[in-house]
PDB file of C-alpha atoms in Angstrom:
ATOM      1  CA  MET A 152      -0.005   0.001   0.001  1.00  0.00           C
ATOM      2  CA  LYS A 153       1.347   3.455  -0.983  1.00  0.00           C
ATOM      3  CA  ILE A 154       0.989   6.448   1.323  1.00  0.00           C
ATOM      4  CA  ASP A 155       1.033   9.974  -0.136  1.00  0.00           C
ATOM      5  CA  TYR A 156       2.099  12.856   2.170  1.00  0.00           C
ATOM      6  CA  ASN A 157       3.490  16.406   2.190  1.00  0.00           C
ATOM      7  CA  ASN A 158       7.126  16.594   3.254  1.00  0.00           C
ATOM      8  CA  ASP A 159       7.165  19.335   5.936  1.00  0.00           C
ATOM      9  CA  VAL A 160      10.869  20.087   5.363  1.00  0.00           C
ATOM     10  CA  HIS A 161      10.800  20.463   1.566  1.00  0.00           C
ATOM     11  CA  GLY A 162       7.085  21.192   1.016  1.00  0.00           C
ATOM     12  CA  SER A 163       6.868  18.591  -1.754  1.00  0.00           C
ATOM     13  CA  ARG A 164       4.536  15.612  -2.184  1.00  0.00           C
ATOM     14  CA  GLN A 165       6.200  12.313  -1.379  1.00  0.00           C
ATOM     15  CA  GLU A 166       5.235   8.689  -1.387  1.00  0.00           C
ATOM     16  CA  ALA A 167       6.102   5.925   1.020  1.00  0.00           C
ATOM     17  CA  GLN A 168       5.361   2.245   1.236  1.00  0.00           C
ATOM     18  CA  GLY A 169       2.796   1.484   3.943  1.00  0.00           C
ATOM     19  CA  SER A 170       2.398  -1.647   6.026  1.00  0.00           C
ATOM     20  CA  ASP A 171      -0.418  -4.197   5.967  1.00  0.00           C
ATOM     21  CA  GLY A 172      -3.306  -2.328   7.554  1.00  0.00           C
ATOM     22  CA  ARG A 173      -1.094  -0.589  10.120  1.00  0.00           C
ATOM     23  CA  LEU A 174      -1.122   3.128  10.650  1.00  0.00           C
ATOM     24  CA  ASN A 175       2.321   4.662  10.227  1.00  0.00           C
ATOM     25  CA  VAL A 176       2.651   8.041  11.895  1.00  0.00           C
ATOM     26  CA  SER A 177       5.472  10.518  12.124  1.00  0.00           C
ATOM     27  CA  SER A 178       5.592  14.037  13.426  1.00  0.00           C
ATOM     28  CA  ARG A 179       7.794  17.065  13.691  1.00  0.00           C
ATOM     29  CA  SER A 180       7.675  19.522  16.545  1.00  0.00           C
ATOM     30  CA  ASP A 181       9.392  22.894  16.406  1.00  0.00           C
ATOM     31  CA  GLY A 182       8.988  26.067  18.411  1.00  0.00           C
ATOM     32  CA  ARG A 183       6.284  28.608  17.679  1.00  0.00           C
ATOM     33  CA  PRO A 184       8.765  31.108  16.184  1.00  0.00           C
ATOM     34  CA  TYR A 185       9.687  28.545  13.495  1.00  0.00           C
ATOM     35  CA  TYR A 186       6.100  27.991  12.425  1.00  0.00           C
ATOM     36  CA  ASN A 187       5.276  31.672  12.734  1.00  0.00           C
ATOM     37  CA  SER A 188       8.183  32.577  10.448  1.00  0.00           C
ATOM     38  CA  ARG A 189       7.311  29.840   7.961  1.00  0.00           C
ATOM     39  CA  ASP A 190       3.511  30.200   7.882  1.00  0.00           C
ATOM     40  CA  LEU A 191       2.713  33.791   8.887  1.00  0.00           C
ATOM     41  CA  LYS A 192       6.024  35.395   7.977  1.00  0.00           C
ATOM     42  CA  LYS A 193       5.845  37.657  11.038  1.00  0.00           C
ATOM     43  CA  THR A 194       8.994  36.850  13.021  1.00  0.00           C
ATOM     44  CA  PHE A 195      11.521  39.654  13.510  1.00  0.00           C
ATOM     45  CA  THR A 196      14.854  40.566  15.003  1.00  0.00           C
ATOM     46  CA  THR A 197      16.301  43.913  15.871  1.00  0.00           C
ATOM     47  CA  VAL A 198      19.889  44.796  16.671  1.00  0.00           C
ATOM     48  CA  PHE A 199      20.785  47.822  18.779  1.00  0.00           C
ATOM     49  CA  ASN A 200      24.044  49.522  19.690  1.00  0.00           C
ATOM     50  CA  HIS A 201      24.117  52.281  22.338  1.00  0.00           C
ATOM     51  CA  GLN A 202      27.592  53.823  22.187  1.00  0.00           C
ATOM     52  CA  SER A 203      28.882  55.340  25.453  1.00  0.00           C
ATOM     53  CA  ALA A 204      25.853  54.335  27.550  1.00  0.00           C
ATOM     54  CA  VAL A 205      25.761  55.961  30.983  1.00  0.00           C
ATOM     55  CA  ALA A 206      24.335  54.336  34.130  1.00  0.00           C
ATOM     56  CA  GLY A 207      20.623  55.035  34.492  1.00  0.00           C
ATOM     57  CA  GLU A 208      19.967  55.604  30.754  1.00  0.00           C
ATOM     58  CA  PHE A 209      17.434  53.761  28.663  1.00  0.00           C
ATOM     59  CA  SER A 210      19.348  52.214  25.766  1.00  0.00           C
ATOM     60  CA  PHE A 211      16.680  50.332  23.800  1.00  0.00           C
ATOM     61  CA  TYR A 212      12.915  50.732  23.399  1.00  0.00           C
ATOM     62  CA  LEU A 213      10.279  48.608  21.700  1.00  0.00           C
ATOM     63  CA  GLN A 214       6.527  49.284  21.488  1.00  0.00           C
ATOM     64  CA  ASN A 215       3.894  47.091  19.828  1.00  0.00           C
ATOM     65  CA  THR A 216       1.799  49.314  17.557  1.00  0.00           C
ATOM     66  CA  SER A 217      -0.282  46.498  16.022  1.00  0.00           C
ATOM     67  CA  THR A 218      -4.034  46.777  16.520  1.00  0.00           C
ATOM     68  CA  THR A 219      -4.658  43.058  15.940  1.00  0.00           C
ATOM     69  CA  ASP A 220      -1.582  41.148  17.108  1.00  0.00           C
ATOM     70  CA  ASP A 221       0.346  40.610  20.335  1.00  0.00           C
ATOM     71  CA  LEU A 222       4.102  40.998  20.110  1.00  0.00           C
ATOM     72  CA  VAL A 223       5.807  38.017  21.764  1.00  0.00           C
ATOM     73  CA  ILE A 224       9.415  38.444  22.943  1.00  0.00           C
ATOM     74  CA  VAL A 225      11.338  35.224  22.406  1.00  0.00           C
ATOM     75  CA  ALA A 226      14.864  35.987  23.644  1.00  0.00           C
ATOM     76  CA  SER A 227      17.497  38.654  23.822  1.00  0.00           C
ATOM     77  CA  GLY A 228      21.310  38.606  23.727  1.00  0.00           C
ATOM     78  CA  LEU A 229      23.140  41.438  25.499  1.00  0.00           C
ATOM     79  CA  ASN A 230      26.775  42.583  25.347  1.00  0.00           C
ATOM     80  CA  ALA A 231      28.642  45.282  27.262  1.00  0.00           C
ATOM     81  CA  ALA A 232      32.133  46.713  26.881  1.00  0.00           C
ATOM     82  CA  GLN A 233      32.330  47.342  30.659  1.00  0.00           C
ATOM     83  CA  ASN A 234      30.917  45.471  33.667  1.00  0.00           C
ATOM     84  CA  ALA A 235      27.267  46.406  33.726  1.00  0.00           C
ATOM     85  CA  ARG A 236      23.852  45.541  35.134  1.00  0.00           C
ATOM     86  CA  ILE A 237      21.010  45.678  32.665  1.00  0.00           C
ATOM     87  CA  LYS A 238      17.322  45.917  33.596  1.00  0.00           C
ATOM     88  CA  LEU A 239      14.364  45.019  31.398  1.00  0.00           C
ATOM     89  CA  HIS A 240      11.412  47.294  32.155  1.00  0.00           C
ATOM     90  CA  LEU A 241       7.780  47.485  31.159  1.00  0.00           C
ATOM     91  CA  VAL A 242       7.465  51.190  30.341  1.00  0.00           C
ATOM     92  CA  THR A 243       4.905  53.881  29.662  1.00  0.00           C
ATOM     93  CA  GLY A 244       5.348  57.290  28.097  1.00  0.00           C
ATOM     94  CA  THR A 245       6.449  58.596  24.749  1.00  0.00           C
ATOM     95  CA  ALA A 246       9.961  57.651  23.733  1.00  0.00           C
ATOM     96  CA  ALA A 247      12.207  60.397  22.410  1.00  0.00           C
ATOM     97  CA  GLY A 248      15.915  60.749  21.742  1.00  0.00           C
ATOM     98  CA  GLY A 249      18.313  58.264  20.264  1.00  0.00           C
ATOM     99  CA  SER A 250      17.599  56.971  16.776  1.00  0.00           C
ATOM    100  CA  VAL A 251      14.811  54.960  15.147  1.00  0.00           C
ATOM    101  CA  LEU A 252      15.389  51.255  14.403  1.00  0.00           C
ATOM    102  CA  THR A 253      13.499  49.059  11.932  1.00  0.00           C
ATOM    103  CA  PRO A 254      13.125  45.392  12.955  1.00  0.00           C
ATOM    104  CA  LEU A 255      14.178  42.927  10.257  1.00  0.00           C
ATOM    105  CA  ASN A 256      11.910  40.066   9.155  1.00  0.00           C
ATOM    106  CA  THR A 257      13.775  36.770   9.759  1.00  0.00           C
ATOM    107  CA  ASN A 258      11.913  35.188   6.831  1.00  0.00           C
ATOM    108  CA  ALA A 259      14.064  36.641   4.031  1.00  0.00           C
ATOM    109  CA  GLY A 260      11.336  35.949   1.489  1.00  0.00           C
ATOM    110  CA  SER A 261       8.749  38.043   3.292  1.00  0.00           C
ATOM    111  CA  SER A 262       8.066  41.718   2.713  1.00  0.00           C
ATOM    112  CA  LYS A 263       5.953  42.022   5.904  1.00  0.00           C
ATOM    113  CA  ALA A 264       7.108  44.780   8.253  1.00  0.00           C
ATOM    114  CA  ALA A 265       6.910  44.864  12.040  1.00  0.00           C
ATOM    115  CA  SER A 266       4.163  46.994  13.580  1.00  0.00           C
ATOM    116  CA  ALA A 267       6.450  48.548  16.140  1.00  0.00           C
ATOM    117  CA  ALA A 268       8.052  51.703  17.368  1.00  0.00           C
ATOM    118  CA  CYS A 269      11.690  50.923  18.084  1.00  0.00           C
ATOM    119  CA  ARG A 270      14.647  53.092  19.186  1.00  0.00           C
ATOM    120  CA  GLN A 271      18.213  52.802  20.353  1.00  0.00           C
ATOM    121  CA  GLY A 272      20.177  55.254  22.444  1.00  0.00           C
ATOM    122  CA  ASP A 273      23.094  57.013  20.772  1.00  0.00           C
ATOM    123  CA  SER A 274      26.302  58.436  22.260  1.00  0.00           C
ATOM    124  CA  GLY A 275      25.192  61.399  24.378  1.00  0.00           C
ATOM    125  CA  ASP A 276      21.571  60.910  23.297  1.00  0.00           C
ATOM    126  CA  ALA A 277      19.774  58.305  25.423  1.00  0.00           C
ATOM    127  CA  ILE A 278      16.095  57.462  25.096  1.00  0.00           C
ATOM    128  CA  THR A 279      13.970  59.777  27.224  1.00  0.00           C
ATOM    129  CA  GLY A 280      10.272  60.304  28.027  1.00  0.00           C
ATOM    130  CA  LEU A 281       9.775  56.854  29.631  1.00  0.00           C
ATOM    131  CA  THR A 282       8.499  55.799  33.056  1.00  0.00           C
ATOM    132  CA  SER A 283       9.052  52.307  34.421  1.00  0.00           C
ATOM    133  CA  ALA A 284       5.869  50.384  35.125  1.00  0.00           C
ATOM    134  CA  GLY A 285       7.978  47.598  36.652  1.00  0.00           C
ATOM    135  CA  VAL A 286      11.172  45.592  36.208  1.00  0.00           C
ATOM    136  CA  LEU A 287      10.687  42.238  34.441  1.00  0.00           C
ATOM    137  CA  ASP A 288      14.236  40.969  34.856  1.00  0.00           C
ATOM    138  CA  PHE A 289      17.845  42.068  35.163  1.00  0.00           C
ATOM    139  CA  VAL A 290      21.201  40.559  34.299  1.00  0.00           C
ATOM    140  CA  ALA A 291      24.836  41.315  35.062  1.00  0.00           C
ATOM    141  CA  VAL A 292      27.143  41.404  32.053  1.00  0.00           C
ATOM    142  CA  ARG A 293      30.904  41.172  32.534  1.00  0.00           C
ATOM    143  CA  ALA A 294      33.196  43.494  30.528  1.00  0.00           C
ATOM    144  CA  GLY A 295      33.406  42.149  26.996  1.00  0.00           C
ATOM    145  CA  GLY A 296      30.837  39.512  27.914  1.00  0.00           C
ATOM    146  CA  HIS A 297      27.536  38.251  26.583  1.00  0.00           C
ATOM    147  CA  GLU A 298      24.425  37.325  28.546  1.00  0.00           C
ATOM    148  CA  GLU A 299      20.910  36.377  27.535  1.00  0.00           C
ATOM    149  CA  PHE A 300      17.454  37.108  28.819  1.00  0.00           C
ATOM    150  CA  ARG A 301      15.900  33.678  28.306  1.00  0.00           C
ATOM    151  CA  LEU A 302      12.403  34.952  28.086  1.00  0.00           C
ATOM    152  CA  ASN A 303      11.036  31.816  26.431  1.00  0.00           C
ATOM    153  CA  GLU A 304       8.110  33.662  24.872  1.00  0.00           C
ATOM    154  CA  THR A 305       6.687  34.741  28.246  1.00  0.00           C
ATOM    155  CA  VAL A 306       6.651  38.491  27.559  1.00  0.00           C
ATOM    156  CA  ARG A 307       3.588  39.423  25.458  1.00  0.00           C
ATOM    157  CA  LEU A 308       2.979  43.027  24.504  1.00  0.00           C
ATOM    158  CA  GLY A 309      -0.548  44.039  23.516  1.00  0.00           C
ATOM    159  CA  GLN A 310      -1.377  47.150  21.531  1.00  0.00           C
ATOM    160  CA  ASN A 311       0.783  50.101  22.677  1.00  0.00           C
ATOM    161  CA  ASP A 312       2.551  48.047  25.415  1.00  0.00           C
ATOM    162  CA  ALA A 313       6.304  48.683  25.510  1.00  0.00           C
ATOM    163  CA  ILE A 314       9.584  47.492  27.007  1.00  0.00           C
ATOM    164  CA  ALA A 315      12.940  49.172  27.439  1.00  0.00           C
ATOM    165  CA  TYR A 316      16.464  48.161  28.481  1.00  0.00           C
ATOM    166  CA  GLU A 317      18.134  50.328  31.043  1.00  0.00           C
ATOM    167  CA  TYR A 318      21.930  50.443  31.334  1.00  0.00           C
ATOM    168  CA  ASP A 319      21.319  50.402  35.075  1.00  0.00           C
ATOM    169  CA  GLU A 320      24.759  50.417  36.587  1.00  0.00           C
ATOM    170  CA  GLY A 321      28.342  50.354  35.371  1.00  0.00           C
ATOM    171  CA  THR A 322      31.132  52.445  33.961  1.00  0.00           C
ATOM    172  CA  THR A 323      30.217  54.399  30.843  1.00  0.00           C
ATOM    173  CA  GLY A 324      30.637  52.077  27.879  1.00  0.00           C
ATOM    174  CA  ASP A 325      29.113  50.530  24.821  1.00  0.00           C
ATOM    175  CA  PHE A 326      25.995  48.402  25.331  1.00  0.00           C
ATOM    176  CA  PHE A 327      24.616  46.437  22.411  1.00  0.00           C
ATOM    177  CA  GLY A 328      22.479  43.424  21.666  1.00  0.00           C
ATOM    178  CA  VAL A 329      19.739  41.683  19.721  1.00  0.00           C
ATOM    179  CA  LEU A 330      16.072  40.907  20.408  1.00  0.00           C
ATOM    180  CA  PHE A 331      14.035  38.138  18.742  1.00  0.00           C
ATOM    181  CA  MET A 332      10.236  38.446  18.545  1.00  0.00           C
ATOM    182  CA  TYR A 333       7.129  37.438  16.622  1.00  0.00           C
ATOM    183  CA  TYR A 334       3.540  38.546  16.179  1.00  0.00           C
ATOM    184  CA  GLU A 335       0.564  36.363  17.076  1.00  0.00           C
ATOM    185  CA  THR A 336      -3.131  37.138  16.771  1.00  0.00           C
ATOM    186  CA  SER A 337      -4.526  38.520  20.046  1.00  0.00           C
ATOM    187  CA  GLN A 338      -6.668  36.055  21.949  1.00  0.00           C
TER     188      GLN A 338
END
């Protein structure tokens, strides 16, 4: 008996030999970002670089501006030139200062853009206009080191919700990193 199926890896139709009346089953299980990138084409990354960050400054800002989708934060990698403590805040207010960033779609074949307001601090021009609504997490980064916020898709931003990284404590120095995220229809 022949079994016809779609190959999930290649997207092509394939055929396999079946057994005598037995059900042959296989499955593939990947994380939600994989399927979101493949099927919805709404998975993004953004890289930021705050040169000469000063303790107490907001260095990175991200706001979900979508009216239909939640923005889910997957993970973030952080680097610092000097020993530093970084805080991840839920924030309110209107971000100003620094420079505008455009998140990049991780599905290179997609032309979909992120519905987000995103900024990075610049040397002598930190992000201003924000008030912390609470600290979600913090991490210490050694000079020249790399640390990750392993958020595991637990931070969900609804319409107009926002987060920001604060270069909380440390000698003035460069603070840079990357954030991975995807959009999912609001429940």
